[in-house]
Short mmCIF file of C-alpha atoms and ligand atoms in Angstrom, two decimals:
data_model
loop_
_atom_site.label_atom_id
_atom_site.label_comp_id
_atom_site.label_asym_id
_atom_site.label_seq_id
_atom_site.Cartn_x
_atom_site.Cartn_y
_atom_site.Cartn_z
CA MET A 1 20.20 -93.99 -51.84
CA SER A 2 22.64 -95.57 -54.30
CA GLU A 3 26.08 -94.29 -55.24
CA HIS A 4 25.69 -94.69 -59.03
CA PRO A 5 27.02 -91.61 -60.79
CA VAL A 6 24.42 -89.95 -63.00
CA ASP A 7 24.84 -90.73 -66.71
CA GLU A 8 24.32 -88.15 -69.41
CA ALA A 9 20.78 -86.85 -69.17
CA ASP A 10 18.37 -85.78 -71.91
CA PHE A 11 16.49 -83.51 -69.52
CA VAL A 12 18.21 -81.48 -66.83
CA VAL A 13 16.63 -79.22 -64.19
CA VAL A 14 18.93 -76.62 -62.62
CA SER A 15 17.82 -74.81 -59.46
CA ASN A 16 19.58 -73.22 -56.52
CA ARG A 17 18.49 -76.01 -54.15
CA LEU A 18 18.28 -79.72 -54.72
CA PRO A 19 14.86 -81.08 -53.70
CA VAL A 20 16.46 -82.71 -50.62
CA ASP A 21 17.92 -81.58 -47.29
CA ARG A 22 20.92 -83.11 -45.55
CA THR A 23 20.09 -84.67 -42.17
CA ASP A 24 22.53 -85.45 -39.34
CA ASP A 25 21.65 -89.13 -39.55
CA ASP A 26 24.33 -91.11 -41.46
CA ALA A 27 21.99 -94.04 -41.99
CA ASP A 28 19.38 -91.79 -43.59
CA PRO A 29 21.34 -88.74 -44.80
CA TRP A 30 18.72 -87.07 -47.05
CA ARG A 31 15.18 -85.86 -46.52
CA ARG A 32 12.86 -84.33 -49.12
CA SER A 33 12.58 -80.58 -48.65
CA PRO A 34 9.47 -78.39 -48.79
CA GLY A 35 9.21 -75.03 -50.61
CA GLY A 36 7.54 -73.45 -53.63
CA LEU A 37 9.88 -74.69 -56.34
CA VAL A 38 10.17 -78.23 -55.03
CA ALA A 39 6.43 -78.48 -54.53
CA ALA A 40 5.98 -77.39 -58.14
CA LEU A 41 8.66 -79.45 -59.88
CA GLU A 42 8.70 -82.75 -58.09
CA PRO A 43 5.70 -84.24 -59.90
CA VAL A 44 7.22 -83.15 -63.22
CA MET A 45 10.58 -84.80 -62.53
CA ARG A 46 8.90 -88.09 -61.73
CA THR A 47 7.42 -88.38 -65.21
CA VAL A 48 10.65 -87.77 -67.17
CA GLN A 49 14.08 -89.41 -67.13
CA GLY A 50 16.34 -86.61 -66.11
CA ALA A 51 18.80 -85.16 -63.64
CA TRP A 52 18.52 -82.31 -61.15
CA VAL A 53 21.49 -79.98 -60.55
CA GLY A 54 21.48 -77.93 -57.33
CA TRP A 55 23.04 -77.02 -54.01
CA PRO A 56 22.50 -79.62 -51.24
CA GLY A 57 21.76 -76.84 -48.75
CA LYS A 58 24.83 -76.98 -46.45
CA ALA A 59 28.05 -75.02 -46.85
CA ASP A 60 31.20 -76.94 -47.80
CA LEU A 61 29.33 -80.16 -48.46
CA GLU A 62 31.00 -81.98 -51.36
CA VAL A 63 28.89 -84.92 -52.54
CA GLU A 64 29.11 -87.06 -55.67
CA PRO A 65 26.01 -87.35 -57.87
CA PHE A 66 23.52 -89.84 -56.41
CA GLU A 67 20.04 -91.30 -56.81
CA PHE A 68 17.37 -90.50 -54.24
CA ASP A 69 13.81 -91.69 -54.28
CA GLY A 70 13.93 -92.19 -58.06
CA LEU A 71 15.56 -88.80 -58.79
CA SER A 72 19.12 -88.38 -60.17
CA LEU A 73 20.71 -85.60 -58.17
CA VAL A 74 23.88 -83.66 -59.09
CA PRO A 75 25.10 -81.59 -56.12
CA VAL A 76 26.91 -78.25 -56.62
CA ALA A 77 29.10 -77.38 -53.61
CA LEU A 78 29.02 -73.88 -52.07
CA SER A 79 31.59 -72.64 -49.56
CA GLY A 80 30.60 -70.62 -46.49
CA ASP A 81 31.67 -67.49 -48.39
CA ASP A 82 29.56 -68.44 -51.41
CA VAL A 83 26.50 -68.90 -49.20
CA GLN A 84 27.03 -65.53 -47.58
CA LEU A 85 27.81 -63.53 -50.72
CA TYR A 86 25.98 -65.28 -53.58
CA TYR A 87 22.94 -66.65 -51.71
CA GLU A 88 22.22 -64.50 -48.66
CA GLY A 89 23.83 -61.45 -50.28
CA PHE A 90 23.19 -61.01 -54.00
CA SER A 91 20.22 -63.40 -54.34
CA ASN A 92 18.30 -62.63 -51.17
CA ASP A 93 19.44 -59.10 -50.30
CA THR A 94 19.87 -57.55 -53.78
CA ILE A 95 17.67 -59.31 -56.35
CA TRP A 96 14.84 -60.39 -54.00
CA PRO A 97 14.03 -56.91 -52.61
CA LEU A 98 14.70 -55.18 -55.98
CA TYR A 99 12.39 -57.51 -57.91
CA HIS A 100 9.68 -57.18 -55.23
CA ASP A 101 9.47 -53.45 -55.92
CA VAL A 102 12.03 -52.43 -53.25
CA ILE A 103 9.71 -53.22 -50.29
CA ALA A 104 13.05 -53.48 -48.46
CA ALA A 105 16.18 -51.63 -49.58
CA PRO A 106 18.42 -53.75 -51.86
CA GLY A 107 22.16 -53.80 -51.12
CA TYR A 108 24.47 -53.31 -54.10
CA HIS A 109 27.90 -54.75 -53.36
CA ARG A 110 30.52 -55.66 -55.92
CA THR A 111 31.78 -58.57 -53.81
CA TRP A 112 28.25 -60.04 -53.84
CA TRP A 113 28.06 -59.64 -57.60
CA ASP A 114 31.47 -61.30 -58.12
CA ALA A 115 30.30 -64.29 -56.06
CA TYR A 116 27.05 -64.44 -58.06
CA VAL A 117 29.01 -64.64 -61.33
CA ARG A 118 31.39 -67.26 -59.92
CA VAL A 119 28.61 -69.49 -58.57
CA ASN A 120 26.43 -69.14 -61.69
CA ARG A 121 29.45 -70.32 -63.70
CA ARG A 122 29.77 -73.36 -61.44
CA PHE A 123 26.12 -74.29 -61.95
CA ALA A 124 26.46 -73.83 -65.73
CA GLU A 125 29.53 -76.07 -65.78
CA ALA A 126 27.78 -78.80 -63.77
CA ALA A 127 24.78 -78.75 -66.13
CA ALA A 128 27.02 -78.68 -69.24
CA SER A 129 28.95 -81.71 -67.99
CA ILE A 130 25.94 -83.99 -67.61
CA ALA A 131 23.64 -82.85 -70.43
CA ALA A 132 23.58 -85.27 -73.38
CA GLU A 133 24.05 -83.98 -76.96
CA GLY A 134 20.97 -81.92 -77.91
CA ALA A 135 19.45 -82.21 -74.39
CA THR A 136 16.88 -79.86 -72.91
CA VAL A 137 17.92 -77.90 -69.82
CA TRP A 138 15.40 -76.07 -67.64
CA VAL A 139 16.96 -73.43 -65.37
CA HIS A 140 14.98 -72.04 -62.44
CA ASP A 141 14.79 -68.72 -60.75
CA TYR A 142 16.52 -65.54 -59.77
CA GLN A 143 19.58 -67.09 -58.16
CA LEU A 144 20.66 -68.40 -61.58
CA GLN A 145 19.88 -65.65 -64.07
CA LEU A 146 23.31 -65.85 -65.71
CA VAL A 147 23.19 -69.61 -66.28
CA PRO A 148 21.27 -69.60 -69.60
CA ALA A 149 23.92 -67.54 -71.46
CA LEU A 150 26.84 -69.26 -69.71
CA LEU A 151 25.39 -72.62 -70.72
CA ARG A 152 24.77 -71.57 -74.33
CA GLU A 153 28.40 -70.39 -74.59
CA ARG A 154 29.62 -73.82 -73.49
CA ARG A 155 26.96 -75.96 -75.17
CA PRO A 156 25.29 -74.34 -78.20
CA ASP A 157 23.65 -77.71 -78.99
CA LEU A 158 21.32 -77.49 -75.96
CA THR A 159 17.75 -76.23 -75.84
CA ILE A 160 17.57 -73.94 -72.81
CA GLY A 161 14.50 -72.85 -70.86
CA TYR A 162 14.41 -70.48 -67.89
CA PHE A 163 11.52 -69.91 -65.51
CA HIS A 164 11.40 -66.88 -63.23
CA HIS A 165 9.37 -67.62 -60.07
CA ILE A 166 9.31 -64.10 -58.66
CA PRO A 167 8.08 -60.83 -60.20
CA PHE A 168 10.11 -58.97 -62.84
CA PRO A 169 9.90 -55.27 -61.95
CA ALA A 170 9.13 -52.25 -64.12
CA TYR A 171 12.18 -50.72 -65.82
CA GLY A 172 12.18 -47.66 -63.52
CA ILE A 173 13.00 -50.04 -60.65
CA TYR A 174 15.08 -52.61 -62.55
CA ALA A 175 17.32 -49.81 -63.84
CA GLN A 176 18.79 -49.39 -60.33
CA LEU A 177 20.73 -52.62 -60.73
CA PRO A 178 24.36 -51.76 -61.49
CA TRP A 179 24.61 -55.04 -63.46
CA ARG A 180 21.32 -54.63 -65.32
CA LYS A 181 22.95 -55.28 -68.68
CA GLN A 182 24.76 -58.46 -67.65
CA VAL A 183 21.65 -59.95 -66.01
CA LEU A 184 19.53 -59.38 -69.13
CA GLU A 185 22.30 -60.88 -71.26
CA GLY A 186 22.32 -63.93 -68.99
CA LEU A 187 18.56 -64.45 -69.29
CA LEU A 188 18.57 -63.91 -73.06
CA GLY A 189 20.73 -67.04 -73.38
CA ALA A 190 17.49 -69.04 -72.99
CA ASP A 191 15.20 -70.04 -75.87
CA VAL A 192 12.10 -69.58 -73.72
CA ILE A 193 12.03 -67.23 -70.70
CA GLY A 194 8.93 -67.93 -68.61
CA PHE A 195 7.29 -65.54 -66.14
CA GLN A 196 4.34 -65.82 -63.73
CA ARG A 197 2.28 -62.91 -65.07
CA VAL A 198 1.80 -61.26 -68.44
CA ALA A 199 2.93 -58.02 -66.76
CA ASP A 200 6.28 -59.60 -65.75
CA ALA A 201 6.98 -60.78 -69.31
CA GLY A 202 6.09 -57.26 -70.53
CA ASN A 203 8.44 -55.62 -68.02
CA PHE A 204 11.25 -57.92 -69.15
CA ALA A 205 10.70 -57.21 -72.87
CA ARG A 206 10.64 -53.46 -72.15
CA ALA A 207 13.90 -53.70 -70.17
CA VAL A 208 15.52 -55.52 -73.12
CA ARG A 209 14.34 -52.78 -75.50
CA ARG A 210 15.62 -50.02 -73.21
CA VAL A 211 19.02 -51.57 -72.56
CA PHE A 212 19.82 -53.20 -75.93
CA SER A 213 17.32 -51.77 -78.43
CA TYR A 214 16.67 -55.33 -79.67
CA GLU A 215 13.53 -55.79 -81.66
CA THR A 216 10.70 -57.42 -79.69
CA LYS A 217 7.36 -58.46 -81.15
CA ALA A 218 4.60 -60.10 -79.09
CA GLY A 219 7.17 -61.59 -76.70
CA ALA A 220 9.56 -62.79 -79.46
CA ILE A 221 12.92 -61.08 -78.95
CA SER A 222 15.46 -61.02 -81.74
CA VAL A 223 18.90 -61.63 -80.14
CA PRO A 224 22.10 -61.15 -82.19
CA THR A 225 24.40 -64.19 -82.43
CA PRO A 226 28.24 -64.18 -82.56
CA ASP A 227 28.17 -65.15 -86.28
CA GLY A 228 26.37 -61.91 -87.15
CA GLY A 229 22.94 -63.54 -87.45
CA SER A 230 20.17 -63.62 -84.90
CA ARG A 231 18.07 -66.07 -82.90
CA VAL A 232 14.70 -65.74 -81.21
CA ALA A 233 14.18 -65.81 -77.45
CA VAL A 234 10.54 -66.00 -76.34
CA ALA A 235 9.41 -64.14 -73.18
CA LYS A 236 5.96 -65.27 -72.10
CA ALA A 237 3.72 -65.88 -69.05
CA TYR A 238 3.24 -69.41 -67.68
CA PRO A 239 1.45 -69.08 -64.32
CA ILE A 240 2.72 -71.85 -62.05
CA SER A 241 0.33 -74.06 -60.13
CA ILE A 242 0.19 -77.00 -57.70
CA ASP A 243 -0.51 -80.71 -57.90
CA ALA A 244 -4.14 -80.18 -56.93
CA SER A 245 -4.90 -83.91 -56.69
CA VAL A 246 -2.42 -84.32 -53.81
CA TYR A 247 -4.30 -81.70 -51.77
CA ASP A 248 -7.63 -83.18 -52.75
CA GLU A 249 -6.54 -86.64 -51.59
CA LEU A 250 -5.07 -85.37 -48.31
CA ALA A 251 -8.23 -83.38 -47.59
CA ARG A 252 -10.34 -86.53 -48.03
CA ARG A 253 -8.35 -88.51 -45.44
CA PRO A 254 -10.47 -89.13 -42.31
CA ASP A 255 -7.46 -88.63 -39.99
CA ILE A 256 -6.78 -85.18 -41.52
CA GLN A 257 -10.44 -84.20 -41.29
CA ALA A 258 -10.41 -85.31 -37.64
CA ARG A 259 -7.30 -83.22 -37.08
CA ALA A 260 -9.07 -80.18 -38.61
CA ARG A 261 -11.92 -80.61 -36.11
CA GLU A 262 -9.41 -81.00 -33.30
CA ILE A 263 -7.69 -77.73 -34.34
CA ARG A 264 -11.02 -75.90 -34.20
CA GLU A 265 -11.81 -77.33 -30.78
CA SER A 266 -8.37 -76.51 -29.39
CA LEU A 267 -8.97 -72.88 -30.39
CA GLY A 268 -12.21 -72.88 -28.40
CA ASP A 269 -14.39 -73.48 -31.45
CA PRO A 270 -14.75 -69.79 -32.44
CA ALA A 271 -17.39 -68.81 -35.00
CA THR A 272 -14.69 -67.76 -37.48
CA ILE A 273 -11.09 -68.86 -37.90
CA LEU A 274 -8.88 -66.66 -40.07
CA LEU A 275 -5.65 -68.21 -41.36
CA GLY A 276 -2.36 -66.89 -42.72
CA VAL A 277 0.40 -69.25 -43.94
CA ASP A 278 3.61 -67.70 -45.18
CA ARG A 279 7.35 -67.95 -45.08
CA LEU A 280 8.33 -65.20 -42.68
CA ASP A 281 9.12 -62.71 -45.46
CA TYR A 282 8.53 -58.96 -45.82
CA THR A 283 6.89 -59.51 -49.21
CA LYS A 284 4.00 -61.47 -47.70
CA GLY A 285 2.27 -58.52 -45.99
CA ILE A 286 2.05 -60.22 -42.58
CA ARG A 287 2.40 -56.89 -40.75
CA HIS A 288 -0.42 -55.30 -42.77
CA ARG A 289 -2.65 -58.30 -41.99
CA LEU A 290 -1.88 -58.06 -38.26
CA LYS A 291 -2.47 -54.33 -38.27
CA ALA A 292 -5.90 -54.69 -39.90
CA PHE A 293 -6.90 -57.50 -37.54
CA GLY A 294 -5.63 -55.64 -34.46
CA GLU A 295 -7.58 -52.51 -35.43
CA LEU A 296 -10.78 -54.51 -35.96
CA LEU A 297 -10.42 -55.80 -32.39
CA ASN A 298 -9.61 -52.31 -31.06
CA ASP A 299 -12.59 -50.83 -32.90
CA GLY A 300 -14.87 -53.48 -31.39
CA ARG A 301 -15.93 -54.70 -34.85
CA LEU A 302 -14.48 -58.11 -33.95
CA SER A 303 -14.19 -59.88 -30.61
CA VAL A 304 -11.86 -62.68 -29.48
CA GLU A 305 -14.99 -64.52 -28.38
CA ASP A 306 -15.94 -64.98 -32.05
CA VAL A 307 -12.79 -64.78 -34.14
CA THR A 308 -9.23 -66.15 -33.97
CA LEU A 309 -6.39 -65.52 -36.38
CA VAL A 310 -3.97 -68.43 -36.84
CA GLN A 311 -0.71 -67.21 -38.35
CA VAL A 312 1.87 -69.77 -39.45
CA ALA A 313 5.12 -67.95 -40.22
CA SER A 314 7.63 -70.58 -41.29
CA PRO A 315 11.26 -69.70 -40.52
CA SER A 316 13.09 -68.27 -43.54
CA ARG A 317 16.48 -66.64 -44.39
CA GLU A 318 17.20 -66.17 -40.73
CA ARG A 319 20.72 -64.85 -41.27
CA VAL A 320 19.63 -61.91 -43.46
CA GLU A 321 19.28 -58.71 -41.40
CA ALA A 322 15.94 -57.59 -42.92
CA TYR A 323 14.39 -60.93 -41.93
CA MET A 324 15.66 -60.73 -38.33
CA GLN A 325 14.16 -57.26 -38.05
CA LEU A 326 10.86 -58.35 -39.57
CA ARG A 327 10.59 -61.23 -37.11
CA ASP A 328 11.12 -58.86 -34.18
CA GLU A 329 8.47 -56.47 -35.50
CA ILE A 330 5.92 -59.21 -36.11
CA GLU A 331 6.46 -60.82 -32.74
CA LEU A 332 6.20 -57.46 -30.97
CA THR A 333 2.92 -56.76 -32.78
CA VAL A 334 1.49 -60.21 -32.00
CA GLY A 335 2.48 -59.82 -28.34
CA ARG A 336 0.80 -56.40 -28.13
CA ILE A 337 -2.43 -57.52 -29.80
CA ASN A 338 -2.65 -60.66 -27.68
CA GLY A 339 -1.78 -58.74 -24.51
CA ASP A 340 -4.56 -56.25 -25.19
CA HIS A 341 -7.26 -58.69 -26.27
CA ASP A 342 -6.65 -62.21 -24.94
CA THR A 343 -8.82 -63.64 -22.20
CA VAL A 344 -7.84 -66.59 -20.05
CA GLY A 345 -9.71 -68.91 -22.40
CA ARG A 346 -9.28 -67.18 -25.78
CA SER A 347 -6.41 -65.91 -27.86
CA ALA A 348 -6.68 -63.25 -30.56
CA ILE A 349 -3.73 -64.59 -32.57
CA ARG A 350 -2.26 -68.06 -32.46
CA TYR A 351 1.21 -67.33 -33.84
CA LEU A 352 3.29 -70.32 -34.94
CA HIS A 353 6.91 -69.80 -36.00
CA HIS A 354 7.32 -73.37 -37.23
CA SER A 355 7.43 -75.50 -40.33
CA TYR A 356 4.74 -78.17 -40.47
CA PRO A 357 4.26 -81.41 -42.39
CA ARG A 358 1.97 -81.09 -45.38
CA GLU A 359 -0.75 -83.11 -43.60
CA GLU A 360 -0.94 -80.49 -40.84
CA MET A 361 -1.09 -77.69 -43.43
CA VAL A 362 -4.08 -79.33 -45.08
CA ALA A 363 -5.79 -79.80 -41.69
CA LEU A 364 -5.26 -76.05 -41.08
CA TYR A 365 -6.67 -75.21 -44.52
CA LEU A 366 -9.74 -77.33 -43.74
CA ALA A 367 -10.19 -75.78 -40.31
CA ALA A 368 -10.01 -72.17 -41.55
CA ASP A 369 -13.11 -70.25 -42.63
CA VAL A 370 -11.08 -67.49 -44.25
CA MET A 371 -7.62 -67.65 -45.83
CA LEU A 372 -5.79 -64.31 -45.81
CA VAL A 373 -3.20 -63.87 -48.57
CA THR A 374 -2.14 -60.24 -48.30
CA ALA A 375 1.22 -60.22 -50.11
CA LEU A 376 2.62 -56.80 -51.04
CA ARG A 377 4.26 -58.47 -54.04
CA ASP A 378 4.37 -62.18 -54.87
CA GLY A 379 5.31 -64.00 -58.06
CA MET A 380 2.35 -66.36 -57.77
CA ASN A 381 1.54 -67.52 -54.18
CA LEU A 382 0.94 -71.24 -54.06
CA VAL A 383 -0.65 -71.12 -50.61
CA ALA A 384 -3.74 -69.51 -52.15
CA LYS A 385 -4.06 -72.39 -54.61
CA GLU A 386 -3.39 -75.03 -51.94
CA TYR A 387 -6.19 -73.63 -49.79
CA VAL A 388 -8.63 -73.80 -52.70
CA ALA A 389 -7.55 -77.33 -53.69
CA SER A 390 -8.01 -78.53 -50.09
CA ARG A 391 -11.60 -77.24 -49.75
CA ILE A 392 -13.27 -80.43 -50.95
CA ASP A 393 -16.28 -79.40 -48.85
CA GLY A 394 -16.79 -76.35 -51.09
CA GLY A 395 -16.53 -74.10 -48.02
CA GLY A 396 -14.07 -71.41 -47.02
CA THR A 397 -13.30 -68.02 -48.54
CA LEU A 398 -10.07 -66.73 -50.04
CA VAL A 399 -9.01 -63.12 -49.50
CA LEU A 400 -6.30 -62.41 -52.06
CA SER A 401 -3.97 -59.50 -52.67
CA GLU A 402 -4.12 -58.03 -56.15
CA PHE A 403 -0.30 -57.91 -56.01
CA ALA A 404 0.03 -61.70 -55.95
CA GLY A 405 0.37 -63.38 -59.36
CA ALA A 406 -2.49 -65.71 -58.38
CA ALA A 407 -4.89 -62.74 -58.61
CA ASP A 408 -4.80 -62.92 -62.44
CA GLU A 409 -6.35 -66.40 -62.36
CA LEU A 410 -8.27 -66.58 -59.09
CA THR A 411 -10.72 -63.89 -60.08
CA GLN A 412 -13.49 -65.17 -57.76
CA ALA A 413 -11.41 -64.50 -54.64
CA ILE A 414 -12.14 -61.39 -52.55
CA LYS A 415 -9.48 -59.01 -53.87
CA VAL A 416 -7.64 -56.61 -51.57
CA ASN A 417 -4.99 -53.92 -51.73
CA PRO A 418 -3.01 -54.72 -48.55
CA HIS A 419 -1.58 -51.18 -48.39
CA ASP A 420 -5.11 -49.90 -47.84
CA ILE A 421 -5.65 -50.92 -44.21
CA ASP A 422 -9.23 -49.59 -44.08
CA GLY A 423 -10.03 -51.48 -47.27
CA LEU A 424 -8.46 -54.62 -45.83
CA LYS A 425 -10.51 -54.26 -42.63
CA ASP A 426 -13.73 -53.83 -44.62
CA ALA A 427 -12.86 -56.84 -46.79
CA ILE A 428 -12.30 -59.04 -43.71
CA MET A 429 -15.65 -57.92 -42.27
CA SER A 430 -17.50 -58.44 -45.54
CA VAL A 431 -16.06 -61.95 -45.88
CA ILE A 432 -17.10 -62.91 -42.36
CA GLU A 433 -20.61 -61.70 -43.20
CA LEU A 434 -20.73 -63.16 -46.74
CA PRO A 435 -23.89 -65.24 -47.32
CA GLU A 436 -23.26 -68.99 -47.52
CA GLY A 437 -24.55 -69.28 -51.11
CA GLU A 438 -22.22 -66.54 -52.38
CA ARG A 439 -19.27 -68.11 -50.56
CA ARG A 440 -19.89 -71.51 -52.11
CA LYS A 441 -20.39 -70.09 -55.60
CA ARG A 442 -17.03 -68.35 -55.44
CA MET A 443 -15.22 -71.40 -54.06
CA LYS A 444 -16.71 -73.62 -56.76
CA ALA A 445 -15.33 -71.38 -59.52
CA LEU A 446 -11.93 -71.18 -57.80
CA ARG A 447 -11.76 -74.96 -57.43
CA ARG A 448 -12.54 -75.47 -61.11
CA ARG A 449 -9.68 -73.20 -62.12
CA VAL A 450 -7.13 -74.80 -59.76
CA SER A 451 -8.02 -78.38 -60.66
CA GLU A 452 -8.02 -77.73 -64.42
CA TYR A 453 -4.86 -75.67 -64.58
CA ASP A 454 -2.52 -77.67 -62.34
CA VAL A 455 1.25 -77.98 -62.20
CA ALA A 456 1.29 -80.69 -64.87
CA ARG A 457 -0.43 -78.31 -67.34
CA TRP A 458 1.99 -75.56 -66.37
CA SER A 459 5.11 -77.59 -67.10
CA GLN A 460 3.54 -79.12 -70.21
CA ARG A 461 2.83 -75.68 -71.67
CA PHE A 462 6.35 -74.50 -70.93
CA LEU A 463 8.05 -77.63 -72.25
CA ASP A 464 5.86 -77.70 -75.38
CA ASP A 465 6.93 -74.15 -76.21
CA LEU A 466 10.54 -75.07 -75.50
CA ALA A 467 10.32 -78.06 -77.84
CA ALA A 468 8.71 -75.84 -80.50
CA SER A 469 11.58 -73.35 -80.17
CA LYS A 470 14.03 -76.18 -80.89
CA GLY A 471 12.10 -76.98 -84.08
CA ALA A 472 12.03 -73.30 -85.03
CA SER A 473 15.78 -72.79 -84.68
CA ALA A 474 16.79 -76.10 -86.38
C1 LIG B 501 8.24 -68.55 -54.61
C2 LIG B 501 7.58 -67.23 -55.02
C3 LIG B 501 5.79 -68.55 -56.17
C4 LIG B 501 5.22 -72.86 -46.32
N1 LIG B 501 5.33 -73.10 -45.00
C5 LIG B 501 5.29 -74.45 -44.87
C6 LIG B 501 5.15 -75.03 -46.13
N2 LIG B 501 5.11 -74.03 -47.01
C7 LIG B 501 4.94 -74.23 -48.45
C8 LIG B 501 3.57 -73.79 -48.92
C9 LIG B 501 3.82 -73.56 -50.40
C10 LIG B 501 5.27 -73.08 -50.40
O1 LIG B 501 5.87 -73.48 -49.18
C11 LIG B 501 5.34 -71.57 -50.48
O2 LIG B 501 5.06 -71.17 -51.79
P1 LIG B 501 4.56 -69.71 -52.12
O3 LIG B 501 4.18 -69.69 -53.55
O4 LIG B 501 3.42 -69.36 -51.24
O5 LIG B 501 5.76 -68.71 -51.79
P2 LIG B 501 7.39 -68.69 -51.93
O6 LIG B 501 8.04 -69.63 -50.99
O7 LIG B 501 7.76 -67.26 -51.73
O8 LIG B 501 7.70 -69.17 -53.43
C12 LIG B 501 6.07 -67.43 -55.17
C13 LIG B 501 6.60 -69.79 -55.84
O9 LIG B 501 7.99 -69.49 -55.68
C14 LIG B 501 6.46 -70.85 -56.94
O10 LIG B 501 6.79 -70.34 -58.19
O11 LIG B 501 4.41 -68.86 -56.12
O12 LIG B 501 5.45 -66.23 -55.58
O13 LIG B 501 7.84 -66.19 -54.08
O14 LIG B 501 3.77 -74.77 -51.12
O15 LIG B 501 2.62 -74.80 -48.64
N3 LIG B 501 5.05 -76.35 -46.36
C15 LIG B 501 5.11 -77.17 -45.28
N4 LIG B 501 5.26 -76.68 -44.01
C16 LIG B 501 5.35 -75.33 -43.76
O16 LIG B 501 5.46 -74.92 -42.60
N5 LIG B 501 5.00 -78.49 -45.47
#
């Protein structure tokens, strides 16, 4: 790490979190952090000269801009109150449940909203202060929906992109938000507003029509400007992906392949290993998955002698009440199922409430015969794509919820509606019994899609459209 302040940047990424975590070790104070957004953007940032604006992840931590591992980082400080009201409150307990179709009840609190406005302003100011004349700024995700307009107000010379990583709900749900007008205004400050699915972009355009009556045509929204004219904001789908080559390379490493074999052996080498990997979040459908698996054991259609479910539930948002409750429910369910079905030598569910290094994740992907992605709502779901990218052996089967964004692209997966427990049970059984040839054919098609449309193509498509919008408005 060097202490050089970051100069003016031609390309600026703004996200809630910086791609690093603070450690307690003064000699080595920063560590790269995992997570969907970081996994997606890191390869992009390495190929451009730019700066990254974000929160360093600890309350009251004031740090000057610094360089880390080739990235220019610009920290935005949040107080304990900010974390509680803006992050845990408005972002994770209002917007998150509302945008995931109210799977959990959103809280609407004016103090949370006030903090959201205040913190969004701080992020906009940080980005405005380091962006060079005419720079491109790419804002990310639901914590920062007001930043595009706040930034445009301060710096009309900038080209502003926004990408929304989570779903955008239908208007009947979105309309609940007491600040529905202000949030749309914030987003419309961007030149290009990217979504995961075509349906999300459509929901957004419809919300804009309902709230403002602006004209929208094939995703081009005509937004009035203060001088009485208008500008165009584009709302369009750009399904995010992964750096597939990283997973391919890891999966080819002999030590990781050996680890995959070791995992199988340590589970007693069952005929079938089912795997779930999720942040412990109510959107991921972990309870539905456990229910289906538990019933299959109860019904005698599956036996612990033949099948084990490995469930990695990485710790997430542990101070938000809904997440504490969910953890209790999941752990109670796992305990019951294991209590009823375990033998001295075999376990029905190997439940792991940990975060693992990427190498271990790939070993798990390689060891698993069936990957269960049963999200009730998910913007994309990168785990599904990581599993596919890791299966260099052409084996393994993906069971994928139709409510995950990935379902639009990964059409050769076995599709499920996780709310339909009987359907989910039948899908699990059919996958276990799927003929080898059929399994391989599906995986081959999935692998082609994931390797061709990787994260580099995703960002290229978005940034090309953003550059074109600059040309169009000049
Ligand atoms: C949001 C949207 C969208 C998880 N546990 C560990 C670990 N992970 C990694 C996975 C994957 C990432 O975290 C999770 O990404 P997902 O896409 O599955 O889900 P969200 O975190 O909810 O992400 C989502 C995404 O943003 C990107 O736009 O797809 O819909 O909700 O990369 O591998 N990684 C490691 N250890 C763990 O224990 N190393």
